Short mmCIF file of C-alpha atoms and ligand atoms in Angstrom, two decimals:
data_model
loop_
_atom_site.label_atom_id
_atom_site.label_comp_id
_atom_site.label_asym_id
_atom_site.label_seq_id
_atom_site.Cartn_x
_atom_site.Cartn_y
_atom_site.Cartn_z
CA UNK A 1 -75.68 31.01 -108.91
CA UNK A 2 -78.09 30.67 -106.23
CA UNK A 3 -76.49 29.02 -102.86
CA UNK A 4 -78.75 29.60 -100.32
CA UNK A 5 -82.45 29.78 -99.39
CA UNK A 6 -84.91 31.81 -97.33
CA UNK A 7 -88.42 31.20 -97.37
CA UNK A 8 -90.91 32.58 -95.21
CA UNK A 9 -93.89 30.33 -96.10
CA UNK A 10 -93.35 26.41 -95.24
CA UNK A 11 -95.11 25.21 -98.61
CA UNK A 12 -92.30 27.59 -100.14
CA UNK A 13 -89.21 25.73 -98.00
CA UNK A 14 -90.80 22.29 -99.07
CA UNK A 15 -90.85 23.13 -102.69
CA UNK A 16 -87.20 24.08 -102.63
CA UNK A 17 -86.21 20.56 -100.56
CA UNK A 18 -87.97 18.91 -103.32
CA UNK A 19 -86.55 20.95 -106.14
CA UNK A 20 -82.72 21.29 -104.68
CA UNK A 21 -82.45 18.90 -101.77
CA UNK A 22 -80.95 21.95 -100.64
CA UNK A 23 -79.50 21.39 -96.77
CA UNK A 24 -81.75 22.58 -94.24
CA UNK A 25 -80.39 25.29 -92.03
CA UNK A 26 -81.49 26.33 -88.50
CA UNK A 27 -79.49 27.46 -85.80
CA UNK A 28 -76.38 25.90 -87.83
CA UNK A 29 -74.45 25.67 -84.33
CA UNK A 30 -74.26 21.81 -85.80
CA UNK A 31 -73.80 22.45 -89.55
CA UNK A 32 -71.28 25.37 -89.18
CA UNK A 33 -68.80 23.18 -87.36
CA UNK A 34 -69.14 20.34 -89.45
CA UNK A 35 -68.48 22.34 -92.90
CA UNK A 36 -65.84 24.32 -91.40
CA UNK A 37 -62.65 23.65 -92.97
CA UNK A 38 -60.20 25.33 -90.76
CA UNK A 39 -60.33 27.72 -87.61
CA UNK A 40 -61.23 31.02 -89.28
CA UNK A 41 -62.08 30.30 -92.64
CA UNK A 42 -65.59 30.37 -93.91
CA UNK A 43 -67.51 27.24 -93.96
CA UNK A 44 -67.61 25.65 -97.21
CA UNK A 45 -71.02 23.96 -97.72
CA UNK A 46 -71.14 20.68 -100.30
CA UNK A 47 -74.51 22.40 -101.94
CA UNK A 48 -77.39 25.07 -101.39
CA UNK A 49 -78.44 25.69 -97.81
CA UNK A 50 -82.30 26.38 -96.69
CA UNK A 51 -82.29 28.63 -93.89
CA UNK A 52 -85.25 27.86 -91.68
CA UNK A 53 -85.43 31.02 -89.30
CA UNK A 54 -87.63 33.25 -91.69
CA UNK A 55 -90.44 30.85 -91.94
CA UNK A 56 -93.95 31.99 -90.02
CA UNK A 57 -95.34 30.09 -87.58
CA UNK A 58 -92.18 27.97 -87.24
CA UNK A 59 -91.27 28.78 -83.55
CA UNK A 60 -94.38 27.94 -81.95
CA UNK A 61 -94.96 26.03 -78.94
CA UNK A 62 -98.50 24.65 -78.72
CA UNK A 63 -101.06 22.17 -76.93
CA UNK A 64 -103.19 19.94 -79.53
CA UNK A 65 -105.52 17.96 -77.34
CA UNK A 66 -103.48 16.37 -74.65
CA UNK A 67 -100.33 16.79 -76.48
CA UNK A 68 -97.63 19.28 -76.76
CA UNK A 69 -96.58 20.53 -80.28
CA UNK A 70 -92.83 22.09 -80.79
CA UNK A 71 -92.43 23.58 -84.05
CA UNK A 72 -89.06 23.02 -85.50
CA UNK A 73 -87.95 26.47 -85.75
CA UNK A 74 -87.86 26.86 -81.63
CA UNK A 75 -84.77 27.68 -80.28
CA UNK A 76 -83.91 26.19 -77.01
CA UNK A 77 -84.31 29.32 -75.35
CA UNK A 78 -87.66 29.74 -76.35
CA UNK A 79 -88.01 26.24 -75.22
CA UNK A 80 -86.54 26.85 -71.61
CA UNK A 81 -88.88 30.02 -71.29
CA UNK A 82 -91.93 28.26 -72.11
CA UNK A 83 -94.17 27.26 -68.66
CA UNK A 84 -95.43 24.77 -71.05
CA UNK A 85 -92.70 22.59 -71.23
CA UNK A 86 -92.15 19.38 -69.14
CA UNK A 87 -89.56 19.72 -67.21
CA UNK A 88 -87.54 16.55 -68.30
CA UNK A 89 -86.77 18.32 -71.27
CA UNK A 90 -86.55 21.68 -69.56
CA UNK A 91 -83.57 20.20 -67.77
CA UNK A 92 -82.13 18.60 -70.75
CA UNK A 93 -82.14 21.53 -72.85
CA UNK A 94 -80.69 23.92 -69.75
CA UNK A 95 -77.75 21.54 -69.97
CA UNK A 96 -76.88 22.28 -73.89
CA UNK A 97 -73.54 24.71 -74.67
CA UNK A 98 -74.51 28.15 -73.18
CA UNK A 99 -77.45 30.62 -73.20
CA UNK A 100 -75.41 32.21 -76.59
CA UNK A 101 -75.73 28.70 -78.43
CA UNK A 102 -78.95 28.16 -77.07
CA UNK A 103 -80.47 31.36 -78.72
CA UNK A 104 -79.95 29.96 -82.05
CA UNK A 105 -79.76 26.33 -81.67
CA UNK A 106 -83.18 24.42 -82.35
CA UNK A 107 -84.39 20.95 -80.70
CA UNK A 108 -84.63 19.71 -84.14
CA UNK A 109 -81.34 20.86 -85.21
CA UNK A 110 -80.76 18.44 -81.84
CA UNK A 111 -82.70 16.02 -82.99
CA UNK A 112 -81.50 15.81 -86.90
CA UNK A 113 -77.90 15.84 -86.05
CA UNK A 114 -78.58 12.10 -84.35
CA UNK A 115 -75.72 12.30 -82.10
CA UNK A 116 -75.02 9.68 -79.57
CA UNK A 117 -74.48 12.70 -77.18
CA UNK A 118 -77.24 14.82 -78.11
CA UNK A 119 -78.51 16.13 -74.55
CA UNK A 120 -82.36 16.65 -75.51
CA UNK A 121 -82.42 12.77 -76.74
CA UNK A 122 -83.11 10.67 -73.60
CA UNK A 123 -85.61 13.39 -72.21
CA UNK A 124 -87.23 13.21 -75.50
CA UNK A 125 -86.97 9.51 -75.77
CA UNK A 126 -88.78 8.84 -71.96
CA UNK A 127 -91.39 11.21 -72.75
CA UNK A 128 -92.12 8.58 -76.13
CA UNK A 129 -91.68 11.90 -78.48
CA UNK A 130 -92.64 11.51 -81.87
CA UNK A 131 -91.14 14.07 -85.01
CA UNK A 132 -93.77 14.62 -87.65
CA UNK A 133 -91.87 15.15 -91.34
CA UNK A 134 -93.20 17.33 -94.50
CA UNK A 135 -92.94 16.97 -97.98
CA UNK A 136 -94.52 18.58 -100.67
CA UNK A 137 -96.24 14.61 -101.01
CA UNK A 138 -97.38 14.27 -97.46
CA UNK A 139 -96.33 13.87 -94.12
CA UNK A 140 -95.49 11.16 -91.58
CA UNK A 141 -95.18 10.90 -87.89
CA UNK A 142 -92.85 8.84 -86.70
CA UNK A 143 -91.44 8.00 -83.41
CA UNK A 144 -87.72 9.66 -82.42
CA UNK A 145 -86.12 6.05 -81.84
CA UNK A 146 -87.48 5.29 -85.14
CA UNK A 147 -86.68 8.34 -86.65
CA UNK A 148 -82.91 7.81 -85.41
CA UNK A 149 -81.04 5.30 -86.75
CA UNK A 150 -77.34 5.46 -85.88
CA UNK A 151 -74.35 7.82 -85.33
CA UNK A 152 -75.33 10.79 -87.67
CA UNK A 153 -78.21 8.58 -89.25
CA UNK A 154 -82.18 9.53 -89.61
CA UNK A 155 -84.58 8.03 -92.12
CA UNK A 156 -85.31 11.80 -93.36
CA UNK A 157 -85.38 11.73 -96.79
CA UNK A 158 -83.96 14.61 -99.38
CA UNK A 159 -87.20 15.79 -100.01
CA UNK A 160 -88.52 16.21 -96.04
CA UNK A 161 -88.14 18.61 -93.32
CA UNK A 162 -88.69 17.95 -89.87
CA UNK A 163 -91.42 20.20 -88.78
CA UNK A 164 -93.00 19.49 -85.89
CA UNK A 165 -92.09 17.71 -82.34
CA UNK A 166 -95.23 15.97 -80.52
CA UNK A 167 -94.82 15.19 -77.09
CA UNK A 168 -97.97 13.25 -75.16
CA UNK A 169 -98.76 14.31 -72.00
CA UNK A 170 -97.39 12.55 -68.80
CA UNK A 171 -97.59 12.90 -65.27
CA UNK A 172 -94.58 11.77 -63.10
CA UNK A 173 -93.61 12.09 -59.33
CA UNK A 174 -89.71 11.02 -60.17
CA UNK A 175 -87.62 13.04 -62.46
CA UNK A 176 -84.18 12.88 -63.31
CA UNK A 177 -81.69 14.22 -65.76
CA UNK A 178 -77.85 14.29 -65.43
CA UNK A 179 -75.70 15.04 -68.17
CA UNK A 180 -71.91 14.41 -66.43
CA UNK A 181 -69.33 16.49 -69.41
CA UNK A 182 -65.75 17.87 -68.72
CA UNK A 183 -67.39 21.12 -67.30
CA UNK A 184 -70.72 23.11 -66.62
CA UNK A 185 -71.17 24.25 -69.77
CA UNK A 186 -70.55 23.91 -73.76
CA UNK A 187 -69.16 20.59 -73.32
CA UNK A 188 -70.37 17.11 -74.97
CA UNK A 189 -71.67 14.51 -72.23
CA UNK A 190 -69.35 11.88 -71.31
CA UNK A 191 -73.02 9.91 -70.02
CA UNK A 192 -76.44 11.46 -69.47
CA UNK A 193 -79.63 9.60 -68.13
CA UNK A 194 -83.09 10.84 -68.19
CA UNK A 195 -85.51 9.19 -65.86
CA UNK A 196 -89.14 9.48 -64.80
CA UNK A 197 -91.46 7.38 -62.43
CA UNK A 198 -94.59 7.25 -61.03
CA UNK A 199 -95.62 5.08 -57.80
CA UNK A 200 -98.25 3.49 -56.25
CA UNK A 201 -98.39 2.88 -52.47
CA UNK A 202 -95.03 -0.06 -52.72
CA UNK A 203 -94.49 -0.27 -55.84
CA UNK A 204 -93.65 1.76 -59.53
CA UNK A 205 -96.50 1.94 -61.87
CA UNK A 206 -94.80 3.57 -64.57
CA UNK A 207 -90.90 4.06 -65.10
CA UNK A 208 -88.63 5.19 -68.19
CA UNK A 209 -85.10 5.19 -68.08
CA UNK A 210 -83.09 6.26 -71.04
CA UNK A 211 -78.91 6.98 -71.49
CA UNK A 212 -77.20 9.21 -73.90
CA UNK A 213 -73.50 8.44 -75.00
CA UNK A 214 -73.74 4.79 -73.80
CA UNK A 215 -74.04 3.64 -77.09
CA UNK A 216 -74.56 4.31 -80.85
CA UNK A 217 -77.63 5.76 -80.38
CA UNK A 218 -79.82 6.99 -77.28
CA UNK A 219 -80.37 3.50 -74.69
CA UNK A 220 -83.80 2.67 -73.62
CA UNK A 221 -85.95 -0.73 -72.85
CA UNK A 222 -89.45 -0.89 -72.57
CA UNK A 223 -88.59 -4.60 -71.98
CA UNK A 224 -86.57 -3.63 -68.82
CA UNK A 225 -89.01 -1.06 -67.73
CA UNK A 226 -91.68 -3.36 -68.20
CA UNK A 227 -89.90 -6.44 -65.51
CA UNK A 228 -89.70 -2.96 -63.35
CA UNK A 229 -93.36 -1.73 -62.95
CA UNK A 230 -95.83 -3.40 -61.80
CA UNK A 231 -97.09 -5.08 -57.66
CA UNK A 232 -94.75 -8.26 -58.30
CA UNK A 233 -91.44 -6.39 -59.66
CA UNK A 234 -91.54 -4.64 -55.85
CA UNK A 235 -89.01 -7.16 -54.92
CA UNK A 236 -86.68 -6.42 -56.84
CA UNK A 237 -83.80 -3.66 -55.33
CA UNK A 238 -82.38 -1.04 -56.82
CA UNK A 239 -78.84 -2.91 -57.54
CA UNK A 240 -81.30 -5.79 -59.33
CA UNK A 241 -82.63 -3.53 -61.66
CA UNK A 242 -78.79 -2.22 -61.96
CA UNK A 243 -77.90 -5.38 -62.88
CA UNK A 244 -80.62 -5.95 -65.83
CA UNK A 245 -79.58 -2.60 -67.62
CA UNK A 246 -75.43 -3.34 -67.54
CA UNK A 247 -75.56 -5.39 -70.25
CA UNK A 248 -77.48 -3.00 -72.63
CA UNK A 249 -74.29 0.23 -71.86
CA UNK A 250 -72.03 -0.32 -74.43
CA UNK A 251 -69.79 3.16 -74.87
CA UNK A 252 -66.95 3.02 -76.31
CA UNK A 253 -63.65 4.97 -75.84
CA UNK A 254 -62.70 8.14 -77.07
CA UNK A 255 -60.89 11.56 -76.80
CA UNK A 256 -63.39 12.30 -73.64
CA UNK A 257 -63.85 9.35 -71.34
CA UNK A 258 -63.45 5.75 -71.29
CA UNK A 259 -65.87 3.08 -72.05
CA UNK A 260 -65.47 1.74 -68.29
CA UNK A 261 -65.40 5.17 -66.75
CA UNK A 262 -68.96 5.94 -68.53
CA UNK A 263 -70.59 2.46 -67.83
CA UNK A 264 -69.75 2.82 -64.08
CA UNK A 265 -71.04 6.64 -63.90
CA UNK A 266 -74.28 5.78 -65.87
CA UNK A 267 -75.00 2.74 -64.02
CA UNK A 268 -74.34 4.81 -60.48
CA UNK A 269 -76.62 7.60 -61.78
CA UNK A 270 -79.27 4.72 -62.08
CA UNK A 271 -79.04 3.25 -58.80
CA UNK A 272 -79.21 6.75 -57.44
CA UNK A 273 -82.26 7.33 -59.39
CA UNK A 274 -83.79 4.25 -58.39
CA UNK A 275 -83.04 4.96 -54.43
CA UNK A 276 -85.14 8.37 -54.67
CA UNK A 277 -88.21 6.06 -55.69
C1 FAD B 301 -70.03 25.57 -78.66
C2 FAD B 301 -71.06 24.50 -78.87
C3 FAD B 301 -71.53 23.79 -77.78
C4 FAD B 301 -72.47 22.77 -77.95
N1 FAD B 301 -72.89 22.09 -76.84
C5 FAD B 301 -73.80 21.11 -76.99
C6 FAD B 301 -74.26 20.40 -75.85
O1 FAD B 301 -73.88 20.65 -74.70
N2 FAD B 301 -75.17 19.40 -76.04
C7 FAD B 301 -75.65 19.09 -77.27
O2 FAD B 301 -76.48 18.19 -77.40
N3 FAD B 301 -75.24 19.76 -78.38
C8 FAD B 301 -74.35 20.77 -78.27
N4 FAD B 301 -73.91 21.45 -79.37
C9 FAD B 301 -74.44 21.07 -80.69
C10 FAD B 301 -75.64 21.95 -81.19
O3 FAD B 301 -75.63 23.24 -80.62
C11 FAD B 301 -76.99 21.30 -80.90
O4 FAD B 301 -77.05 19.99 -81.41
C12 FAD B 301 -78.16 22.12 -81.45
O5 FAD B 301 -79.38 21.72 -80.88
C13 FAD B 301 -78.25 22.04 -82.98
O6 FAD B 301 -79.32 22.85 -83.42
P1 FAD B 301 -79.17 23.82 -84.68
O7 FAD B 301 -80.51 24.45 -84.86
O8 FAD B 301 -78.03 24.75 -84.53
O9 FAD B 301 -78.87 22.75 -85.81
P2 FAD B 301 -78.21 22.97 -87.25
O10 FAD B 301 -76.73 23.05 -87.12
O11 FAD B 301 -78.89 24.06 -88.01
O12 FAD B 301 -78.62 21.57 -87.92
C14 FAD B 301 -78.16 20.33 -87.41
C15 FAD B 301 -78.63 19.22 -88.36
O13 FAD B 301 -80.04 19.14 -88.38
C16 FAD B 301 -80.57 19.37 -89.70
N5 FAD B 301 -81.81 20.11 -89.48
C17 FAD B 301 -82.01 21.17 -88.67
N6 FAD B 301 -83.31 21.50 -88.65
C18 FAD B 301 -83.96 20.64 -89.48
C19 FAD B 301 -85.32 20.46 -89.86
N7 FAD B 301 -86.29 21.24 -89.38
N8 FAD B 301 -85.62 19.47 -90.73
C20 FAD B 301 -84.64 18.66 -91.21
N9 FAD B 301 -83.33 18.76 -90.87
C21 FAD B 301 -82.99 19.75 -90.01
C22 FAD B 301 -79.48 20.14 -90.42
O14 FAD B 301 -79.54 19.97 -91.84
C23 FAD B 301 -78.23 19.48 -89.82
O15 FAD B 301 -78.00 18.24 -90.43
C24 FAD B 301 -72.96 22.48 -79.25
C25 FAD B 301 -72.50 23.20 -80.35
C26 FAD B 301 -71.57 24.20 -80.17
C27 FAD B 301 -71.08 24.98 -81.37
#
């Protein structure tokens, strides 16, 4: 019996989702921890598994007009080493596991696995990313806080890959990403915040704020941001625009912080972002 995939043409890999809804495999630094059953054993997985590596073309990082294209096959070292890449996400993705993880380990793999801690999420979220998905029927392009749902939840269907990232271009004076974890490296963020802004003479023209782990899935408002920008929000202080966001952080506990430990760092972060403006 046939348990495993690996196509090197994408019209191949699409006609085997459709056929098998066979799981789609990339760096599997997600999957093979998830189907493991004990330390040591082999993973067991519930059905066929696609492997994604072999497919041409599917690592390629590209400009399209005045956007930026990320094929889902990149790894997030071929992300970090590309001059291309904005460096909100550059940061983000230096601050995933290690450089051996992050030779295998795709943004989409980051992306797919929808986890409230996923460190390329609030970079990807301020820069208004967008995921484009394949089927052997068509395609659709979606935004990511559309595309994610929940905990562990996407709208990608059986039949779909992800198979492209789309990132407009954006100009920013003010960028910030922090991803606080138990140590340096290979640990899951207690709280991460990614933050850009752009000023005018007094006052911020443009500003994004988004938090990881604060909540079921990445935190951002465009309502919030909107009160922010603009000549007559230059009243307001950094500890009044702390103030509108602490209602919208709502972690929880668990086996790696508190709930109060991570509202008070995130909301710090913030206010420390806000005094750089
Ligand atoms: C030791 C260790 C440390 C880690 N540290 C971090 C960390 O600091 N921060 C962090 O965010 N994560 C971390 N992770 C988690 C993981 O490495 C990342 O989420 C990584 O980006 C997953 O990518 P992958 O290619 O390995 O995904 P995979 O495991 O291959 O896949 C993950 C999910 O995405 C789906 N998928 C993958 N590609 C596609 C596609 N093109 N279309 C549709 N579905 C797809 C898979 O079916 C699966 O459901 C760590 C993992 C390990 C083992």
């Amino acid at each position: 019996m046939v348990n495993a995939f690996s196509p090197q043409e994408l019209t191949e890999a699409l006609q085997i989702r459709r056929k098998t809804s066979a799981i789609p495999f990339a760096g599997g630094t997600n999957l093979m921890v998830i189907y493991k059953k004990w330390t040591g054993t082999v993973p067991c997985f519930p059905g066929p598994v696609l492997f994604l590596n072999r497919i041409r073309g599917f690592s390629e990082i590209r400009r399209q007009g005045a956007d930026m294209v990320i094929a889902a096959g990149c790894t997030l070292s071929e992300i970090l080493k590309n001059p291309l890449v904005p460096e909100i996400l550059r940061l983000a993705v230096k601050s995933i596991a290690a450089p051996a993880i992050r030779n295998i380990a795709t943004l989409a793999g980051n992306i797919c696995h929808a986890s409230p801690a996923g460190d390329a999420l609030p970079a990807l979220y301020v820069m208004d990313a967008t995921v484009k998905l394949q089927s052997v029927s068509g395609e659709r392009i979606l935004p990511l806080s559309a595309f994610i749902t929940g905990p562990g939840q996407t709208v990608l269907k059986n039949d779909e890959l992800l198979t492209e990232i789309i990132l407009p271009e954006s100009q920013f004076d003010k960028i910030m990403f922090r991803k606080i974890g138990m140590r340096k490296a290979n640990a899951v963020a207690k709280v991460s915040i990614a933050a850009l802004a752009s000023s005018e003479k007094s006052h911020l023209n443009d500003v994004r704020i988004a938090f990881g782990s604060l909540g079921p899935t990445v935190i951002r408002s465009e309502e919030i941001e909107k009160k922010v920008a603009g000549e007559k929000a230059a009243a307001l202080t950094p500890a009044d625009i702390v103030r509108l966001y602490a209602p919208l952080l709502k972690p929880i506990d668990d086996q790696r912080s508190t709930a109060a430990y991570r509202k008070h760092v995130a909301l710090n972060l913030l206010h420390k972002f806000l005094e750089l403006i």
